[in-house]
mmCIF file of C-alpha atoms and ligand atoms in Angstrom:
data_model
loop_
_atom_site.group_PDB
_atom_site.id
_atom_site.type_symbol
_atom_site.label_atom_id
_atom_site.label_comp_id
_atom_site.label_asym_id
_atom_site.label_seq_id
_atom_site.Cartn_x
_atom_site.Cartn_y
_atom_site.Cartn_z
ATOM 1 C CA UNK A 1 -0.001 -0.022 0.013
ATOM 2 C CA UNK A 2 1.440 3.352 -1.036
ATOM 3 C CA UNK A 3 1.666 5.916 1.709
ATOM 4 C CA UNK A 4 0.608 9.582 1.242
ATOM 5 C CA UNK A 5 3.613 11.749 0.343
ATOM 6 C CA UNK A 6 3.507 13.744 3.534
ATOM 7 C CA UNK A 7 4.214 10.687 5.679
ATOM 8 C CA UNK A 8 7.311 9.667 3.727
ATOM 9 C CA UNK A 9 10.629 9.744 5.480
ATOM 10 C CA UNK A 10 13.979 9.418 3.874
ATOM 11 C CA UNK A 11 17.333 11.077 3.222
ATOM 12 C CA UNK A 12 15.731 13.996 1.419
ATOM 13 C CA UNK A 13 13.560 14.950 4.325
ATOM 14 C CA UNK A 14 15.045 13.943 7.616
ATOM 15 C CA UNK A 15 18.298 12.109 6.899
ATOM 16 C CA UNK A 16 19.013 8.431 7.330
ATOM 17 C CA UNK A 17 19.799 8.697 11.009
ATOM 18 C CA UNK A 18 16.277 9.824 11.801
ATOM 19 C CA UNK A 19 14.570 7.001 9.910
ATOM 20 C CA UNK A 20 12.742 4.740 12.352
ATOM 21 C CA UNK A 21 13.988 1.146 12.637
ATOM 22 C CA UNK A 22 11.701 -1.251 10.836
ATOM 23 C CA UNK A 23 9.373 -3.079 13.255
ATOM 24 C CA UNK A 24 10.358 -6.816 13.652
ATOM 25 C CA UNK A 25 8.251 -8.878 11.340
ATOM 26 C CA UNK A 26 7.412 -12.600 11.305
ATOM 27 C CA UNK A 27 9.646 -14.268 8.711
ATOM 28 C CA UNK A 28 7.792 -14.967 5.498
ATOM 29 C CA UNK A 29 7.125 -18.314 3.927
ATOM 30 C CA UNK A 30 9.616 -17.388 1.273
ATOM 31 C CA UNK A 31 12.337 -16.759 3.846
ATOM 32 C CA UNK A 32 11.632 -20.018 5.549
ATOM 33 C CA UNK A 33 11.662 -21.964 2.339
ATOM 34 C CA UNK A 34 14.996 -20.428 1.334
ATOM 35 C CA UNK A 35 16.719 -21.632 4.495
ATOM 36 C CA UNK A 36 18.619 -24.889 4.091
ATOM 37 C CA UNK A 37 17.290 -27.271 6.702
ATOM 38 C CA UNK A 38 17.153 -30.831 7.907
ATOM 39 C CA UNK A 39 13.924 -32.652 8.593
ATOM 40 C CA UNK A 40 14.304 -35.169 11.395
ATOM 41 C CA UNK A 41 10.794 -36.123 12.537
ATOM 42 C CA UNK A 42 8.871 -37.347 9.551
ATOM 43 C CA UNK A 43 6.895 -40.610 9.251
ATOM 44 C CA UNK A 44 6.960 -41.814 5.652
ATOM 45 C CA UNK A 45 3.658 -43.615 6.217
ATOM 46 C CA UNK A 46 2.313 -40.120 7.394
ATOM 47 C CA UNK A 47 3.065 -38.688 4.040
ATOM 48 C CA UNK A 48 0.490 -40.851 2.143
ATOM 49 C CA UNK A 49 -1.661 -38.269 0.407
ATOM 50 C CA UNK A 50 -5.184 -39.221 -0.635
ATOM 51 C CA UNK A 51 -4.415 -39.188 -4.436
ATOM 52 C CA UNK A 52 -1.448 -41.487 -4.075
ATOM 53 C CA UNK A 53 -3.284 -43.812 -1.661
ATOM 54 C CA UNK A 54 -6.110 -44.186 -4.222
ATOM 55 C CA UNK A 55 -3.772 -44.769 -7.143
ATOM 56 C CA UNK A 56 -1.766 -47.433 -5.329
ATOM 57 C CA UNK A 57 -4.971 -49.182 -4.093
ATOM 58 C CA UNK A 58 -6.309 -49.308 -7.621
ATOM 59 C CA UNK A 59 -2.993 -50.517 -9.028
ATOM 60 C CA UNK A 60 -2.896 -53.255 -6.398
ATOM 61 C CA UNK A 61 -6.596 -54.178 -6.788
ATOM 62 C CA UNK A 62 -7.287 -53.378 -3.088
ATOM 63 C CA UNK A 63 -10.763 -52.281 -2.154
ATOM 64 C CA UNK A 64 -10.281 -49.399 0.330
ATOM 65 C CA UNK A 65 -13.945 -48.533 0.250
ATOM 66 C CA UNK A 66 -13.640 -45.278 -1.749
ATOM 67 C CA UNK A 67 -13.250 -44.621 -5.429
ATOM 68 C CA UNK A 68 -12.569 -40.856 -5.750
ATOM 69 C CA UNK A 69 -9.849 -38.744 -4.231
ATOM 70 C CA UNK A 70 -12.551 -36.682 -2.493
ATOM 71 C CA UNK A 71 -13.942 -39.739 -0.864
ATOM 72 C CA UNK A 72 -10.533 -40.829 0.341
ATOM 73 C CA UNK A 73 -9.772 -37.324 1.609
ATOM 74 C CA UNK A 74 -13.049 -37.449 3.646
ATOM 75 C CA UNK A 75 -11.698 -40.475 5.537
ATOM 76 C CA UNK A 76 -8.550 -38.620 6.682
ATOM 77 C CA UNK A 77 -9.004 -37.834 10.338
ATOM 78 C CA UNK A 78 -8.597 -34.031 10.257
ATOM 79 C CA UNK A 79 -11.522 -33.526 12.529
ATOM 80 C CA UNK A 80 -10.766 -35.624 15.546
ATOM 81 C CA UNK A 81 -7.443 -35.948 17.345
ATOM 82 C CA UNK A 82 -8.229 -39.111 19.172
ATOM 83 C CA UNK A 83 -8.948 -40.882 15.931
ATOM 84 C CA UNK A 84 -5.507 -40.444 14.557
ATOM 85 C CA UNK A 85 -3.584 -43.617 15.395
ATOM 86 C CA UNK A 86 -6.548 -45.997 15.083
ATOM 87 C CA UNK A 87 -7.076 -44.633 11.536
ATOM 88 C CA UNK A 88 -3.433 -44.282 10.599
ATOM 89 C CA UNK A 89 -2.439 -47.982 10.448
ATOM 90 C CA UNK A 90 -5.347 -49.395 8.493
ATOM 91 C CA UNK A 91 -4.724 -46.591 5.919
ATOM 92 C CA UNK A 92 -1.527 -48.298 4.965
ATOM 93 C CA UNK A 93 -3.130 -51.348 3.279
ATOM 94 C CA UNK A 94 -2.702 -49.614 -0.058
ATOM 95 C CA UNK A 95 1.133 -50.016 0.263
ATOM 96 C CA UNK A 96 2.052 -53.496 -0.980
ATOM 97 C CA UNK A 97 5.187 -53.604 -3.188
ATOM 98 C CA UNK A 98 8.725 -52.168 -3.090
ATOM 99 C CA UNK A 99 7.571 -49.807 -5.884
ATOM 100 C CA UNK A 100 4.831 -48.486 -3.762
ATOM 101 C CA UNK A 101 7.176 -47.627 -0.880
ATOM 102 C CA UNK A 102 9.582 -46.090 -3.376
ATOM 103 C CA UNK A 103 6.809 -43.864 -4.783
ATOM 104 C CA UNK A 104 5.680 -42.812 -1.340
ATOM 105 C CA UNK A 105 9.167 -41.768 -0.245
ATOM 106 C CA UNK A 106 9.965 -40.135 -3.578
ATOM 107 C CA UNK A 107 6.886 -37.984 -3.394
ATOM 108 C CA UNK A 108 7.762 -36.851 0.125
ATOM 109 C CA UNK A 109 11.317 -35.981 -0.994
ATOM 110 C CA UNK A 110 9.987 -33.874 -3.840
ATOM 111 C CA UNK A 111 7.693 -31.935 -1.399
ATOM 112 C CA UNK A 112 10.570 -31.575 1.099
ATOM 113 C CA UNK A 113 12.942 -30.192 -1.595
ATOM 114 C CA UNK A 114 10.363 -27.545 -2.430
ATOM 115 C CA UNK A 115 10.506 -26.538 1.279
ATOM 116 C CA UNK A 116 14.274 -26.164 1.330
ATOM 117 C CA UNK A 117 15.103 -29.474 3.003
ATOM 118 C CA UNK A 118 18.687 -30.587 2.327
ATOM 119 C CA UNK A 119 18.940 -33.492 4.660
ATOM 120 C CA UNK A 120 16.086 -35.801 5.765
ATOM 121 C CA UNK A 121 15.993 -38.594 8.337
ATOM 122 C CA UNK A 122 12.754 -40.410 7.557
ATOM 123 C CA UNK A 123 10.912 -42.783 10.050
ATOM 124 C CA UNK A 124 9.324 -45.901 8.786
ATOM 125 C CA UNK A 125 7.214 -48.561 10.573
ATOM 126 C CA UNK A 126 8.084 -52.001 9.213
ATOM 127 C CA UNK A 127 5.771 -53.839 11.657
ATOM 128 C CA UNK A 128 2.782 -51.935 10.175
ATOM 129 C CA UNK A 129 3.573 -53.794 7.001
ATOM 130 C CA UNK A 130 5.083 -57.118 7.951
ATOM 131 C CA UNK A 131 2.106 -57.677 10.268
ATOM 132 C CA UNK A 132 -0.043 -57.551 7.081
ATOM 133 C CA UNK A 133 2.191 -60.050 5.236
ATOM 134 C CA UNK A 134 4.335 -57.469 3.309
ATOM 135 C CA UNK A 135 7.974 -58.714 3.371
ATOM 136 C CA UNK A 136 10.429 -56.550 5.365
ATOM 137 C CA UNK A 137 12.684 -56.526 2.264
ATOM 138 C CA UNK A 138 10.026 -54.909 0.045
ATOM 139 C CA UNK A 139 9.573 -52.070 2.575
ATOM 140 C CA UNK A 140 13.231 -51.288 3.161
ATOM 141 C CA UNK A 141 14.439 -51.745 -0.441
ATOM 142 C CA UNK A 142 11.613 -49.556 -1.799
ATOM 143 C CA UNK A 143 12.248 -46.726 0.658
ATOM 144 C CA UNK A 144 15.938 -47.057 0.293
ATOM 145 C CA UNK A 145 15.886 -46.733 -3.476
ATOM 146 C CA UNK A 146 14.190 -43.358 -3.072
ATOM 147 C CA UNK A 147 16.722 -42.308 -0.505
ATOM 148 C CA UNK A 148 19.667 -43.417 -2.636
ATOM 149 C CA UNK A 149 18.326 -41.399 -5.604
ATOM 150 C CA UNK A 150 17.538 -38.318 -3.452
ATOM 151 C CA UNK A 151 20.883 -36.474 -3.741
ATOM 152 C CA UNK A 152 20.875 -36.358 -7.510
ATOM 153 C CA UNK A 153 17.032 -36.203 -7.971
ATOM 154 C CA UNK A 154 15.995 -33.830 -5.216
ATOM 155 C CA UNK A 155 19.236 -32.310 -3.829
ATOM 156 C CA UNK A 156 18.607 -34.089 -0.461
ATOM 157 C CA UNK A 157 20.832 -36.401 1.618
ATOM 158 C CA UNK A 158 18.192 -38.840 2.831
ATOM 159 C CA UNK A 159 18.393 -41.546 5.542
ATOM 160 C CA UNK A 160 16.029 -44.112 7.042
ATOM 161 C CA UNK A 161 15.210 -44.578 10.756
ATOM 162 C CA UNK A 162 13.400 -47.813 11.582
ATOM 163 C CA UNK A 163 10.713 -47.287 14.233
ATOM 164 C CA UNK A 164 9.333 -50.023 16.418
ATOM 165 C CA UNK A 165 5.672 -49.923 17.255
ATOM 166 C CA UNK A 166 5.570 -49.538 21.102
ATOM 167 C CA UNK A 167 2.109 -51.022 21.460
ATOM 168 C CA UNK A 168 3.500 -54.371 20.026
ATOM 169 C CA UNK A 169 5.646 -56.592 22.220
ATOM 170 C CA UNK A 170 9.338 -56.137 22.984
ATOM 171 C CA UNK A 171 9.744 -59.563 21.403
ATOM 172 C CA UNK A 172 8.241 -58.368 18.131
ATOM 173 C CA UNK A 173 10.559 -55.348 18.223
ATOM 174 C CA UNK A 174 13.577 -57.603 18.832
ATOM 175 C CA UNK A 175 12.589 -59.809 15.844
ATOM 176 C CA UNK A 176 12.184 -56.693 13.672
ATOM 177 C CA UNK A 177 15.653 -55.507 14.809
ATOM 178 C CA UNK A 178 17.202 -58.875 13.790
ATOM 179 C CA UNK A 179 15.310 -58.745 10.430
ATOM 180 C CA UNK A 180 17.030 -55.380 9.785
ATOM 181 C CA UNK A 181 20.596 -56.768 10.164
ATOM 182 C CA UNK A 182 21.071 -57.738 6.467
ATOM 183 C CA UNK A 183 19.986 -54.183 5.624
ATOM 184 C CA UNK A 184 22.162 -52.510 8.227
ATOM 185 C CA UNK A 185 23.967 -50.306 5.692
ATOM 186 C CA UNK A 186 20.615 -48.880 4.513
ATOM 187 C CA UNK A 187 19.337 -47.765 7.905
ATOM 188 C CA UNK A 188 20.837 -44.913 10.014
ATOM 189 C CA UNK A 189 19.122 -45.555 13.288
ATOM 190 C CA UNK A 190 16.085 -46.906 15.234
ATOM 191 C CA UNK A 191 13.188 -45.117 16.912
ATOM 192 C CA UNK A 192 10.005 -45.839 18.782
ATOM 193 C CA UNK A 193 6.523 -44.650 17.899
ATOM 194 C CA UNK A 194 2.752 -45.356 18.083
ATOM 195 C CA UNK A 195 0.762 -45.362 21.332
ATOM 196 C CA UNK A 196 2.842 -44.369 24.342
ATOM 197 C CA UNK A 197 0.092 -45.033 26.925
ATOM 198 C CA UNK A 198 1.177 -48.013 29.058
ATOM 199 C CA UNK A 199 4.107 -48.547 26.746
ATOM 200 C CA UNK A 200 7.043 -46.721 28.468
ATOM 201 C CA UNK A 201 10.602 -46.657 27.115
ATOM 202 C CA UNK A 202 11.834 -49.275 29.685
ATOM 203 C CA UNK A 203 9.833 -51.899 27.773
ATOM 204 C CA UNK A 204 12.358 -51.582 24.957
ATOM 205 C CA UNK A 205 15.527 -51.070 26.927
ATOM 206 C CA UNK A 206 17.088 -54.432 25.790
ATOM 207 C CA UNK A 207 16.112 -53.943 22.146
ATOM 208 C CA UNK A 208 17.730 -50.487 22.164
ATOM 209 C CA UNK A 209 20.843 -51.749 23.853
ATOM 210 C CA UNK A 210 21.173 -54.395 21.112
ATOM 211 C CA UNK A 211 20.561 -51.711 18.455
ATOM 212 C CA UNK A 212 23.380 -49.676 19.907
ATOM 213 C CA UNK A 213 25.680 -52.716 19.705
ATOM 214 C CA UNK A 214 24.744 -53.002 16.012
ATOM 215 C CA UNK A 215 25.807 -49.452 15.477
ATOM 216 C CA UNK A 216 22.431 -47.774 15.037
ATOM 217 C CA UNK A 217 21.730 -44.343 16.220
ATOM 218 C CA UNK A 218 18.949 -44.106 18.795
ATOM 219 C CA UNK A 219 15.890 -41.985 19.170
ATOM 220 C CA UNK A 220 12.511 -42.350 20.831
ATOM 221 C CA UNK A 221 9.182 -40.607 20.752
ATOM 222 C CA UNK A 222 8.159 -38.872 24.026
ATOM 223 C CA UNK A 223 4.766 -37.715 22.879
ATOM 224 C CA UNK A 224 3.074 -34.508 24.070
ATOM 225 C CA UNK A 225 1.129 -34.485 27.332
ATOM 226 C CA UNK A 226 1.202 -38.189 27.990
ATOM 227 C CA UNK A 227 0.649 -39.633 31.470
ATOM 228 C CA UNK A 228 4.115 -39.795 32.815
ATOM 229 C CA UNK A 229 5.675 -37.729 29.945
ATOM 230 C CA UNK A 230 8.365 -36.280 32.184
ATOM 231 C CA UNK A 231 9.300 -39.712 33.635
ATOM 232 C CA UNK A 232 9.560 -41.139 30.124
ATOM 233 C CA UNK A 233 11.859 -38.218 29.088
ATOM 234 C CA UNK A 234 14.030 -38.895 32.056
ATOM 235 C CA UNK A 235 14.233 -42.589 31.180
ATOM 236 C CA UNK A 236 15.164 -42.032 27.563
ATOM 237 C CA UNK A 237 17.889 -39.642 28.665
ATOM 238 C CA UNK A 238 19.370 -41.563 31.639
ATOM 239 C CA UNK A 239 18.646 -45.201 30.953
ATOM 240 C CA UNK A 240 18.239 -45.583 27.192
ATOM 241 C CA UNK A 241 20.874 -42.957 26.249
ATOM 242 C CA UNK A 242 19.186 -41.710 23.128
ATOM 243 C CA UNK A 243 20.940 -39.407 20.627
ATOM 244 C CA UNK A 244 17.714 -37.438 20.137
ATOM 245 C CA UNK A 245 14.273 -37.104 21.537
ATOM 246 C CA UNK A 246 11.168 -36.971 19.255
ATOM 247 C CA UNK A 247 8.694 -34.349 20.524
ATOM 248 C CA UNK A 248 9.914 -34.213 24.156
ATOM 249 C CA UNK A 249 8.456 -30.723 24.696
ATOM 250 C CA UNK A 250 7.166 -31.755 28.199
ATOM 251 C CA UNK A 251 10.838 -31.523 29.364
ATOM 252 C CA UNK A 252 9.896 -27.967 30.411
ATOM 253 C CA UNK A 253 8.131 -29.518 33.448
ATOM 254 C CA UNK A 254 11.571 -30.181 34.989
ATOM 255 C CA UNK A 255 14.187 -27.364 34.678
ATOM 256 C CA UNK A 256 16.935 -29.692 35.776
ATOM 257 C CA UNK A 257 16.173 -31.998 32.825
ATOM 258 C CA UNK A 258 16.164 -28.985 30.526
ATOM 259 C CA UNK A 259 19.698 -28.324 31.693
ATOM 260 C CA UNK A 260 20.726 -31.920 30.880
ATOM 261 C CA UNK A 261 19.294 -31.721 27.352
ATOM 262 C CA UNK A 262 21.069 -28.385 26.730
ATOM 263 C CA UNK A 263 24.360 -29.517 28.154
ATOM 264 C CA UNK A 264 24.350 -32.708 26.051
ATOM 265 C CA UNK A 265 23.390 -30.732 22.975
ATOM 266 C CA UNK A 266 20.577 -33.205 22.358
ATOM 267 C CA UNK A 267 18.101 -32.395 19.666
ATOM 268 C CA UNK A 268 14.294 -32.259 20.363
ATOM 269 C CA UNK A 269 12.287 -32.811 17.189
ATOM 270 C CA UNK A 270 9.155 -30.806 17.753
ATOM 271 C CA UNK A 271 6.072 -30.759 15.390
ATOM 272 C CA UNK A 272 4.001 -27.685 15.963
ATOM 273 C CA UNK A 273 1.047 -28.403 13.605
ATOM 274 C CA UNK A 274 0.884 -32.053 14.744
ATOM 275 C CA UNK A 275 0.832 -30.776 18.372
ATOM 276 C CA UNK A 276 -2.143 -28.513 17.629
ATOM 277 C CA UNK A 277 -3.910 -31.439 16.057
ATOM 278 C CA UNK A 278 -3.429 -33.975 18.776
ATOM 279 C CA UNK A 279 -3.653 -31.637 21.797
ATOM 280 C CA UNK A 280 -5.442 -28.447 20.580
ATOM 281 C CA UNK A 281 -2.186 -26.581 21.360
ATOM 282 C CA UNK A 282 0.817 -25.895 19.174
ATOM 283 C CA UNK A 283 2.990 -25.692 22.254
ATOM 284 C CA UNK A 284 4.553 -22.562 20.730
ATOM 285 C CA UNK A 285 5.303 -21.037 24.123
ATOM 286 C CA UNK A 286 7.152 -24.124 25.323
ATOM 287 C CA UNK A 287 9.075 -24.541 22.036
ATOM 288 C CA UNK A 288 10.049 -20.858 21.900
ATOM 289 C CA UNK A 289 11.066 -20.972 25.548
ATOM 290 C CA UNK A 290 13.314 -23.980 25.022
ATOM 291 C CA UNK A 291 14.888 -22.245 21.931
ATOM 292 C CA UNK A 292 15.580 -19.146 23.966
ATOM 293 C CA UNK A 293 17.149 -21.226 26.752
ATOM 294 C CA UNK A 294 19.632 -22.719 24.304
ATOM 295 C CA UNK A 295 18.111 -26.214 23.814
ATOM 296 C CA UNK A 296 18.535 -27.674 20.344
ATOM 297 C CA UNK A 297 14.896 -27.629 19.380
ATOM 298 C CA UNK A 298 14.037 -28.393 15.756
ATOM 299 C CA UNK A 299 10.871 -27.992 13.747
ATOM 300 C CA UNK A 300 9.402 -30.909 11.745
ATOM 301 C CA UNK A 301 6.184 -32.069 10.129
ATOM 302 C CA UNK A 302 5.530 -35.560 11.655
ATOM 303 C CA UNK A 303 2.613 -36.812 9.523
ATOM 304 C CA UNK A 304 2.011 -34.041 7.035
ATOM 305 C CA UNK A 305 -0.581 -35.800 4.839
ATOM 306 C CA UNK A 306 -2.837 -36.066 7.935
ATOM 307 C CA UNK A 307 -2.016 -32.788 9.734
ATOM 308 C CA UNK A 308 -1.961 -30.657 6.612
ATOM 309 C CA UNK A 309 1.387 -28.986 6.757
ATOM 310 C CA UNK A 310 4.839 -29.847 5.412
ATOM 311 C CA UNK A 311 7.960 -28.455 7.186
ATOM 312 C CA UNK A 312 8.012 -24.922 5.872
ATOM 313 C CA UNK A 313 4.419 -24.456 7.098
ATOM 314 C CA UNK A 314 5.425 -25.772 10.453
ATOM 315 C CA UNK A 315 8.180 -23.118 10.681
ATOM 316 C CA UNK A 316 5.811 -20.341 9.631
ATOM 317 C CA UNK A 317 2.984 -21.459 11.977
ATOM 318 C CA UNK A 318 5.353 -21.601 14.914
ATOM 319 C CA UNK A 319 7.037 -18.259 14.064
ATOM 320 C CA UNK A 320 3.567 -16.592 13.845
ATOM 321 C CA UNK A 321 2.287 -18.162 17.067
ATOM 322 C CA UNK A 322 5.386 -17.446 19.086
ATOM 323 C CA UNK A 323 6.347 -14.099 17.309
ATOM 324 C CA UNK A 324 9.806 -15.440 16.341
ATOM 325 C CA UNK A 325 12.354 -13.197 14.662
ATOM 326 C CA UNK A 326 14.326 -14.170 11.556
ATOM 327 C CA UNK A 327 17.336 -14.897 13.708
ATOM 328 C CA UNK A 328 15.291 -17.272 15.830
ATOM 329 C CA UNK A 329 14.075 -19.088 12.707
ATOM 330 C CA UNK A 330 17.697 -19.303 11.404
ATOM 331 C CA UNK A 331 18.630 -20.876 14.756
ATOM 332 C CA UNK A 332 15.889 -23.476 14.316
ATOM 333 C CA UNK A 333 17.293 -24.401 10.900
ATOM 334 C CA UNK A 334 20.867 -24.459 12.320
ATOM 335 C CA UNK A 335 19.664 -26.751 15.157
ATOM 336 C CA UNK A 336 18.180 -29.107 12.619
ATOM 337 C CA UNK A 337 21.573 -29.563 10.903
ATOM 338 C CA UNK A 338 23.428 -29.779 14.181
ATOM 339 C CA UNK A 339 20.955 -32.389 15.536
ATOM 340 C CA UNK A 340 21.193 -34.610 12.477
ATOM 341 C CA UNK A 341 22.980 -37.929 12.224
ATOM 342 C CA UNK A 342 25.488 -36.512 9.789
ATOM 343 C CA UNK A 343 29.134 -37.141 10.464
ATOM 344 C CA UNK A 344 31.242 -34.132 11.214
ATOM 345 C CA UNK A 345 32.497 -33.106 7.823
ATOM 346 C CA UNK A 346 29.210 -33.195 5.886
ATOM 347 C CA UNK A 347 27.591 -31.566 8.836
ATOM 348 C CA UNK A 348 30.032 -28.632 8.746
ATOM 349 C CA UNK A 349 29.537 -28.466 4.997
ATOM 350 C CA UNK A 350 25.771 -28.385 5.299
ATOM 351 C CA UNK A 351 25.982 -25.749 7.990
ATOM 352 C CA UNK A 352 28.202 -23.620 5.822
ATOM 353 C CA UNK A 353 25.872 -23.939 2.906
HETATM 354 N N1 HPA B 1 3.656 -40.180 17.817
HETATM 355 C C1 HPA B 1 3.464 -41.510 17.970
HETATM 356 N N2 HPA B 1 3.271 -42.273 16.939
HETATM 357 C C2 HPA B 1 3.244 -41.689 15.677
HETATM 358 C C3 HPA B 1 3.425 -40.339 15.533
HETATM 359 C C4 HPA B 1 3.694 -39.574 16.678
HETATM 360 O O1 HPA B 1 3.943 -38.344 16.610
HETATM 361 N N3 HPA B 1 3.348 -40.097 14.212
HETATM 362 C C5 HPA B 1 3.114 -41.306 13.590
HETATM 363 N N4 HPA B 1 3.029 -42.263 14.497
HETATM 364 ZN ZN1 ZN B 2 6.079 -38.751 15.246
#
């Protein structure tokens, strides 16, 4: 909007030193997209958009109960937080072959590249597929083919993190871990997701100890506002010895634990839009407070096909809700690179870029 001439200030009228400083503004979507960043909390199965789901179902001859994209979209649980996990796993039936997993990951990587992602560590849930009779090998080879092509095709260094379903048994997790051993070179680390209620981290202590022996990096979800969230965060830090915590925002309940996370330089992978979906609160105050206190908080999209925002939208939503400056947003992007599983030299290169 053009201002009337009499309001104009500038060198001709009052000199540069009298010009008021521009008011701080929320960084724009364009600014956020232009920042090189890593995405570290992203479930590949949570990127299954309605159009791809329908196309894969039709290709595989699977009746998912809908025959148009609009009908599939209407089944996505945008309207009810508590419905998320019970709807999420059945939605995966459309995924059957290695090509299907390849296409899913490739579509995500294209979206991520458009948001300025240069490094992605992508969760996948093999038990959600092997429990339906899909071979482990089809899942991991399909996803890995997309990851291997990602540097040349999308300009992204892409890696896989195998997540165990915490509402399945520790025995099932142990079997899944052993099934991964022939594919060890294709998997960066292991994580833990699904329903945290009554499935605390201790349940998987032995599985994670074995994963560490195998050379995997370790991370675990500590979901938002769970019963015992703070105890679970303490356990993953003190007993499991994770390299990162997924969500973990409830750490603010114990300032001494915040100090531990800061001193160890541990990354917390927060997901603002997902938070607002599952708890009616983005947790912007908590995330911004952790950022200000020097904790390596990062911003991620979690399950963007379901929660309706890829990573850049998560940065913008958080920046608007918390009133973050451009410098704070740059710090979030820097944290994402520094919390990644990159080895030192590529990490330094990525930070420099
Ligand atoms: N928490 C637990 N399980 C999940 C999530 C999450 O954020 N996303 C997909 N599965
Ligand atoms: Zn998650």
